[in-house]
Coordinates of C-alpha atoms in Angstrom, one line a residue:
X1 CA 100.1 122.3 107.1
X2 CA 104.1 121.0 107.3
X3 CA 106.3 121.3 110.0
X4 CA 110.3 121.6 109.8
X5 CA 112.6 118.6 109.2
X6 CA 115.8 117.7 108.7
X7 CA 116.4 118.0 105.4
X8 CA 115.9 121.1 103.7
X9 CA 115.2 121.4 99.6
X10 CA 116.4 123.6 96.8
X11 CA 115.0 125.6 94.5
X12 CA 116.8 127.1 91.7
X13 CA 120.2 127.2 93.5
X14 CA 118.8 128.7 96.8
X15 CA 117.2 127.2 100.3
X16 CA 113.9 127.2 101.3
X17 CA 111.7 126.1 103.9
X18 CA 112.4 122.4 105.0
X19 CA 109.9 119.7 104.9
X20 CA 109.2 116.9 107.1
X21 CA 109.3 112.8 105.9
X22 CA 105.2 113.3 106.3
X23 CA 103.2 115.9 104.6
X24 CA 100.1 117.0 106.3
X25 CA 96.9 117.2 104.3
X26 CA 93.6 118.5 104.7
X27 CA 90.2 117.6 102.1
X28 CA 87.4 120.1 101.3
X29 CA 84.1 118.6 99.9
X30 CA 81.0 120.0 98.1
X31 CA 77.9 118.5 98.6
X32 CA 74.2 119.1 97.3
X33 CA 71.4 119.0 99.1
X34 CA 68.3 117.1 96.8
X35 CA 65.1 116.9 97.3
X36 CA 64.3 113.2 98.3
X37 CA 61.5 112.7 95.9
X38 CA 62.4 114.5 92.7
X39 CA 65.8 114.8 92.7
X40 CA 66.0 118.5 92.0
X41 CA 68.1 120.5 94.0
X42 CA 67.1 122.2 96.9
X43 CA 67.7 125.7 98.5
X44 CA 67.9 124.9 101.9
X45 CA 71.9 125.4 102.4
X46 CA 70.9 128.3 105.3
X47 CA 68.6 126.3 107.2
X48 CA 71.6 123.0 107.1
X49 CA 74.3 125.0 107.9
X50 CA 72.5 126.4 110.7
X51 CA 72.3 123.2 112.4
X52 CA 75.1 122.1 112.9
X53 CA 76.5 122.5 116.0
X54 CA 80.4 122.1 117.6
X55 CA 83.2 120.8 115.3
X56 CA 80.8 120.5 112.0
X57 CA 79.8 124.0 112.1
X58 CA 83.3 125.2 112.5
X59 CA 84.3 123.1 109.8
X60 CA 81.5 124.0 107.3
X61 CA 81.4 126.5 104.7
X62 CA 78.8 128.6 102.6
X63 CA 79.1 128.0 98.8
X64 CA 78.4 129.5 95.6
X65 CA 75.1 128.1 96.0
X66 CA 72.4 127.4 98.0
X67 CA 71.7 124.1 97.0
X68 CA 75.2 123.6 98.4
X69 CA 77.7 122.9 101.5
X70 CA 81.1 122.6 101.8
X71 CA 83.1 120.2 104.9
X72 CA 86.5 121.1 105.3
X73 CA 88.3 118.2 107.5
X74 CA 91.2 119.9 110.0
X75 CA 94.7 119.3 108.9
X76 CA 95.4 116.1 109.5
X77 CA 98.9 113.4 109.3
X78 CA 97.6 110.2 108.8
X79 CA 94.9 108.8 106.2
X80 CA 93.2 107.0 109.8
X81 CA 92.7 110.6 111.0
X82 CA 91.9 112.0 107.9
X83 CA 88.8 109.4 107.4
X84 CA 87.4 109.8 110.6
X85 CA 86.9 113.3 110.3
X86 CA 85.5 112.7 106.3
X87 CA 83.0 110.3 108.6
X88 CA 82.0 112.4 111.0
X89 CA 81.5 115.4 109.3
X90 CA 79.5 113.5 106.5
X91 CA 77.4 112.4 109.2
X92 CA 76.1 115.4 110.8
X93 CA 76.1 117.3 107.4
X94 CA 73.8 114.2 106.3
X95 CA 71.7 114.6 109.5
X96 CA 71.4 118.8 108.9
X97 CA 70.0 118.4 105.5
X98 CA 67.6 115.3 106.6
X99 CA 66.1 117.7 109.2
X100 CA 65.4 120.7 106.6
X101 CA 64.0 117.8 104.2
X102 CA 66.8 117.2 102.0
X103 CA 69.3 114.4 101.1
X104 CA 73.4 115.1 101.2
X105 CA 74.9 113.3 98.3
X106 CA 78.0 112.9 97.3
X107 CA 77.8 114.0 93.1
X108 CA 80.1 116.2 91.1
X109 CA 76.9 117.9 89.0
X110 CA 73.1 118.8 89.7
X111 CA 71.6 115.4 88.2
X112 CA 68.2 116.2 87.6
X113 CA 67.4 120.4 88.1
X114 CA 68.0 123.1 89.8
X115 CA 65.0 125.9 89.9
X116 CA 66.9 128.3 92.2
X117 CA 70.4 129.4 90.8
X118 CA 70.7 133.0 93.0
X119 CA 74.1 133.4 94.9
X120 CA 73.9 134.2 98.4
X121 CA 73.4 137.4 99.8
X122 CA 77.5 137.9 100.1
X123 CA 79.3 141.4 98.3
X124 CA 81.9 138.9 96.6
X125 CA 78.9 136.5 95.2
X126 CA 77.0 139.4 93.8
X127 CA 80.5 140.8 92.0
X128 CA 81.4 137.4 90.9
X129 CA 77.1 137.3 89.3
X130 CA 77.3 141.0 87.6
X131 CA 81.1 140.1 86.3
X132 CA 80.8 136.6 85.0
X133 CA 76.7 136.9 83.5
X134 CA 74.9 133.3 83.1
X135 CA 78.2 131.6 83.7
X136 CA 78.0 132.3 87.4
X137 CA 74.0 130.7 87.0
X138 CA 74.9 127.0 85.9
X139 CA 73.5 124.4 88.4
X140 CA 75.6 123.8 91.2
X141 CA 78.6 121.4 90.9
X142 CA 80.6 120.0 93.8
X143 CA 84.2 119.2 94.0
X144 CA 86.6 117.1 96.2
X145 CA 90.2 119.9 97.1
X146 CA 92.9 117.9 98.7
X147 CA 95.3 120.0 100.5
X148 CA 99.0 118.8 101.2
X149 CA 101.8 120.8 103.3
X150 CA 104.5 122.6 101.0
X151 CA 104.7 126.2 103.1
X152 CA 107.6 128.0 100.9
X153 CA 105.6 129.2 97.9
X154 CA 108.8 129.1 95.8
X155 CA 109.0 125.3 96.2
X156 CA 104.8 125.2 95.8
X157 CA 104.9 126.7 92.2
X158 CA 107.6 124.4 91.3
X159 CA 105.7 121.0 92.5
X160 CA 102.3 122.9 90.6
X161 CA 105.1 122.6 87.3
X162 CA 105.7 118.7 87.8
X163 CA 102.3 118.2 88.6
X164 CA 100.7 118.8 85.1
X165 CA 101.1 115.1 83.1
X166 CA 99.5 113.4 86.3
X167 CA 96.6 115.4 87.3
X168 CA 94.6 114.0 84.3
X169 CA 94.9 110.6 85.9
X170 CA 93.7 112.1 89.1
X171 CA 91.1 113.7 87.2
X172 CA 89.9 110.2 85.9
X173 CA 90.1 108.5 89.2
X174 CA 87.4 110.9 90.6
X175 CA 85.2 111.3 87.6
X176 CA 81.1 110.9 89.5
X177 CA 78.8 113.3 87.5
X178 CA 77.8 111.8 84.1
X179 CA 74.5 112.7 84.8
X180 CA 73.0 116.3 84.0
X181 CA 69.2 117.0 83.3
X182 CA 68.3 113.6 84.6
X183 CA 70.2 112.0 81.9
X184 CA 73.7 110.8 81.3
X185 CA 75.6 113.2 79.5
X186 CA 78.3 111.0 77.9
X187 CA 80.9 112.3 80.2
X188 CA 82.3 110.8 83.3
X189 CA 82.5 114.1 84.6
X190 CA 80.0 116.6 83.2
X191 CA 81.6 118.9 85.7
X192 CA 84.7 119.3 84.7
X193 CA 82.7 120.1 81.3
X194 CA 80.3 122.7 82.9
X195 CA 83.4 124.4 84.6
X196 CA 85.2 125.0 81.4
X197 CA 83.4 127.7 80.8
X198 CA 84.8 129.9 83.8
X199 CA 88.3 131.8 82.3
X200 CA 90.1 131.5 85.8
X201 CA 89.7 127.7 85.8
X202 CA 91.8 125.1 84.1
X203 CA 95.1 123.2 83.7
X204 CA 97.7 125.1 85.9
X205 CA 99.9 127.0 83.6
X206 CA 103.9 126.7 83.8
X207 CA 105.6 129.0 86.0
X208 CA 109.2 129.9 86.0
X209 CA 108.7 131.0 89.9
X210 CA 106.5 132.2 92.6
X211 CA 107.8 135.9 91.2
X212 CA 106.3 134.7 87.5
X213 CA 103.2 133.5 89.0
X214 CA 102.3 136.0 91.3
X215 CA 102.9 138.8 88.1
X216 CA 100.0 136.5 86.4
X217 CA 98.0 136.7 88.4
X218 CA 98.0 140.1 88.5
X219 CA 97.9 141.0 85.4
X220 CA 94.5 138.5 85.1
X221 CA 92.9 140.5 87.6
X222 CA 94.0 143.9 85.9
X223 CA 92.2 142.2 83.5
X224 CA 89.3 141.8 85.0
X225 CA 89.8 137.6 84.4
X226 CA 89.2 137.5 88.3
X227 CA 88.3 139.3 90.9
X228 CA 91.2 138.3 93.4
X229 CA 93.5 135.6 93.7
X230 CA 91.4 133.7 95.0
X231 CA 89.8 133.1 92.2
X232 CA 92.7 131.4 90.9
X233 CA 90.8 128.5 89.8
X234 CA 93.6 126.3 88.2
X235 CA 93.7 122.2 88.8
X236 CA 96.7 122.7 91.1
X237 CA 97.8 126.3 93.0
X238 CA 99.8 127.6 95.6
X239 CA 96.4 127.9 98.1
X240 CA 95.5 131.1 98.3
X241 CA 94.3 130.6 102.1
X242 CA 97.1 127.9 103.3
X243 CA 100.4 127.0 103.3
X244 CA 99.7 123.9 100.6
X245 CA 99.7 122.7 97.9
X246 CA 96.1 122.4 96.5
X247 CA 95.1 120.3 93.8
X248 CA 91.3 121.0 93.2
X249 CA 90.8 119.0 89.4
X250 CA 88.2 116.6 91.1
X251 CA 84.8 115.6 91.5
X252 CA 83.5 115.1 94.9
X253 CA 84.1 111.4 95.5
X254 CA 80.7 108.9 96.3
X255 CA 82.5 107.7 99.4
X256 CA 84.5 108.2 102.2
X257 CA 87.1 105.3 101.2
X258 CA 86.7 107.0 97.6
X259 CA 88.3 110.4 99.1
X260 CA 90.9 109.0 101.1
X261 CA 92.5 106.8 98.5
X262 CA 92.4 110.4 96.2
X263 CA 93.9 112.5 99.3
X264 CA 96.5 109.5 99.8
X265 CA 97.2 109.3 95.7
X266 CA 97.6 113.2 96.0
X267 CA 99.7 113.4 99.1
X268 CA 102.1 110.8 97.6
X269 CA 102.0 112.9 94.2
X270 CA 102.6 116.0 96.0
X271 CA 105.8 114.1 97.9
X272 CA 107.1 112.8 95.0
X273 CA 107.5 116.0 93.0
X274 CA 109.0 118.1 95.8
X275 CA 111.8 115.5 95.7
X276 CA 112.4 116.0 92.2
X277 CA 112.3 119.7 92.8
X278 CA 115.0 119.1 95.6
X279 CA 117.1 117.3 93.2
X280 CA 117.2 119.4 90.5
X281 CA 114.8 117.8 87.9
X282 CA 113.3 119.6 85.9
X283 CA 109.4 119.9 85.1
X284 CA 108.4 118.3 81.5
X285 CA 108.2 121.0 79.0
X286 CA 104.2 119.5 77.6
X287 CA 102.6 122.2 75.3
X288 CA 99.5 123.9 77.1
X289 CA 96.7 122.3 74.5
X290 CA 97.9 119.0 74.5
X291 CA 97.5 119.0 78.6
X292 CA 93.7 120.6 77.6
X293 CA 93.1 117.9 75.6
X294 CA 94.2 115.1 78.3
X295 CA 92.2 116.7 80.9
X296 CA 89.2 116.8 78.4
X297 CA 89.9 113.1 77.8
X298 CA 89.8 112.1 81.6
X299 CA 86.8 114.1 81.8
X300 CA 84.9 112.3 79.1
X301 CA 86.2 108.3 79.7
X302 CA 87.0 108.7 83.2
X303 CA 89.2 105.0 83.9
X304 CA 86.8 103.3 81.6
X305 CA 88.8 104.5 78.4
X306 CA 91.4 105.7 77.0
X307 CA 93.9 108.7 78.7
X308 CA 96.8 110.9 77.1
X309 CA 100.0 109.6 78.0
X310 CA 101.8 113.2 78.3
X311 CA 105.0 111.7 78.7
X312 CA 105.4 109.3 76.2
X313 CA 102.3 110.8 73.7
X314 CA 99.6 109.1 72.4
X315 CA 96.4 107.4 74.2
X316 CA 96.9 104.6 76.1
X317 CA 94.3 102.6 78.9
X318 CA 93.7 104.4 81.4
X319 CA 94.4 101.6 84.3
X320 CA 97.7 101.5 82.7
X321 CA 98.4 105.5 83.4
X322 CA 96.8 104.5 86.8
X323 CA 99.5 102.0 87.2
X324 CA 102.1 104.0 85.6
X325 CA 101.3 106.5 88.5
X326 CA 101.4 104.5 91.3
X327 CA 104.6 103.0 90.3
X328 CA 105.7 106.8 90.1
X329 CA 104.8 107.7 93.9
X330 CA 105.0 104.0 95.2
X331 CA 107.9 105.2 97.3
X332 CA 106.5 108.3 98.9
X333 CA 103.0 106.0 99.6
X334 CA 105.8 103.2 101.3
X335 CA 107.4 106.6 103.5
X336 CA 103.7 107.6 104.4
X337 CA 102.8 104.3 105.6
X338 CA 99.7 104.3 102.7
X339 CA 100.6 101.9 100.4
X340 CA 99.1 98.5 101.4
X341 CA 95.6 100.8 101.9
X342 CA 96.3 102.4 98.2
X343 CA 96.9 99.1 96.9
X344 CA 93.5 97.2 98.7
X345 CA 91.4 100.7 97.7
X346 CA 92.8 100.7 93.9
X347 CA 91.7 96.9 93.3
X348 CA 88.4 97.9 94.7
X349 CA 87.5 100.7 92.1
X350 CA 89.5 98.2 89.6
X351 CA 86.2 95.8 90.4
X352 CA 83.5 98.4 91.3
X353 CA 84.5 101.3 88.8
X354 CA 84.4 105.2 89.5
X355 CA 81.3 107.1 90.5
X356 CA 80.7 107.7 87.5
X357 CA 80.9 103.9 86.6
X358 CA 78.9 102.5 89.8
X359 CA 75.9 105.4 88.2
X360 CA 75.6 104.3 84.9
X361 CA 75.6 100.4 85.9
X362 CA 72.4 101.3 88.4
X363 CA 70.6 103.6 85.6
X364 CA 71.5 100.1 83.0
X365 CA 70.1 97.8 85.7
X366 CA 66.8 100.0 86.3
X367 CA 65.8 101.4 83.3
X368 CA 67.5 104.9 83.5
X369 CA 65.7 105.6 86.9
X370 CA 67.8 108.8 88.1
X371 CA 65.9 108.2 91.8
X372 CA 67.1 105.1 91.8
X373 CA 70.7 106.3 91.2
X374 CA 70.8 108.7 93.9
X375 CA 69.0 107.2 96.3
X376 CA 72.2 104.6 96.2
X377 CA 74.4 108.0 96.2
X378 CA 73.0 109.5 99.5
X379 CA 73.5 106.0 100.9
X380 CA 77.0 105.7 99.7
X381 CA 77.9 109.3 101.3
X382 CA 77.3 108.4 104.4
X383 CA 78.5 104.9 104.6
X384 CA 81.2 104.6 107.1

């Protein structure tokens, strides 16, 4: 997703692939498909996948569940691009699931039910169902996976090290599944919470290089932790099907303006740290259960609390860790030509609140009504 530039960087003394002054990125996102009138979830993935037709079928994917689809936009170089694809492939995934009865919305966790928890008929389903028992049964949830350019997986593993004190305020930014059993659960992202029980998924440890990481790796599969490496579930990874950079902590985002301010946030993040890799900074050395607990922090308040600062210690508000973060990549948002629409999108979840946030005020205003809630989720998805 990168193409050469000028300029190449350093890691550990020795060259490696040269980036250009843009990143490309690229955004999967999980949907479910809910059943209009009760707000369960609904197995009808087969019959919505099948049609779609042209550009949205190639860019759809099968998920873990059939109450489930996946979008995947095309690699893209500006955040202009990158929206109209989130638009148009929200659009005829919405229309797919209207025609086999069901509602695409935008939510991070099944909010009511879900009746029908088989995998699909897949070899690598079934494995991942006799390895991994009732954990590989929990209701669906659906993330948001923003993908940014960084080829040389030397330079990748580094950026994943650097990466590690901010991903918590991603995290928060993107929390949009309190609710779980058609009540809210107290978390602004139940879930990261119902995730935690997988063993391949987490905080990204610290590597000391591709060579270190890739021995993990193995060994957790010797292990029998995963099956592959692609089950290297960790909040940011070398992609295990791309040349990125893939920071996967998220919840799928209500909105399409919701996404593209996380992809631009990311993509800025991502830039950032490959210039400190280029320079010769080193990663902070932050103890592996204090960047648990931040994460389980963001999960829980979301931007409506309190975060872990990881640099300086101690919790703090979150809007300030938001600031201190876009004061951090300010200058790789200014290179991308992002920063006036970061700026405009940030005061408008500074007013309106998180998914997470916008739920709960709806559920206060009509007596906890869950229909209520994602009725204004499936119309959110789609808006353009």
């Amino acid at each position: 997703m990168a193409q050469p530039d000028d300029e190449p960087a350093t890691v550990a003394g020795s060259t490696v692939v040269p980036l250009p002054t843009t990143l490309t990125l690229g955004v999967e996102e999980e949907f479910l498909l809910l059943d209009p009138t009760t707000g369960e979830s609904m197995p009808v993935a087969d019959r919505v996948l099948g049609a779609l037709s042209g550009d949205a079928r190639e860019q759809s994917r099968q998920e873990f569940r059939h109450s489930m689809v996946e979008m995947v936009t095309p690699v893209c170089t500006d955040l202009a691009q990158l929206r109209e694809h989130l638009v148009a492939l929200r659009a005829a995934a919405a229309g797919a699931a209207e025609a086999a009865g069901a509602r695409l919305v935008a939510v991070g966790a099944t909010p009511v039910c879900e009746a029908h928890r088989t995998v699909p008929d897949e070899q690598r389903y079934h494995a991942m169902s006799r390895r991994f028992g009732p954990v590989a049964h929990d209701p669906a949830v659906c993330g948001c996976h923003v993908h940014v350019g960084v080829p040389d997986r030397e330079l990748a593993v580094q950026v994943c090290n650097h990466l590690r004190p901010w991903l918590p305020v991603v995290q928060a930014l993107t929390a949009n599944s309190p609710l779980h059993d058609g009540r809210d659960t107290g978390h602004a992202s139940w879930r990261s919470m119902q995730l935690e029980r997988w063993p391949s998924i987490g905080p990204t440890p610290h590597f000391a290089s591709i060579a270190d990481y890739d021995a993990t790796v193995g060994e957790l599969i010797a292990a029998g932790i995963m099956l592959d490496a692609a089950m290297v579930y960790w909040y940011a990874r070398p992609s295990a099907a791309y040349p990125t950079v893939e920071i996967r902590v998220g919840d799928v985002c209500p909105t399409v303006d919701d996404t593209v301010l996380v992809a631009g946030l990311v993509r800025a993040l991502v830039a950032t740290m490959v210039d400190r890799v280029g320079a010769g900074v080193p990663a902070p050395t932050i103890r592996d259960c204090l960047v648990a607990a931040a994460h389980w922090r963001a999960a829980h308040d979301g931007v409506d609390g309190n975060l872990i600062d990881l640099h300086a210690g101690g919790a703090r508000p979150a809007w300030d860790l938001v600031d201190d973060l876009l004061a951090t990549v300010a200058p790789a948002l200014t290179r991308h030509g992002d920063l006036d629409l970061v700026l405009r999108q940030l005061d408008r979840v500074r007013r309106e609140g998180t998914g997470a946030t916008r739920q709960r005020r709806i559920m206060a205003g009509t007596d906890g009504d869950v229909r209520a809630v994602l009725t204004h989720l499936a119309t959110q998805t789609t808006a353009g």
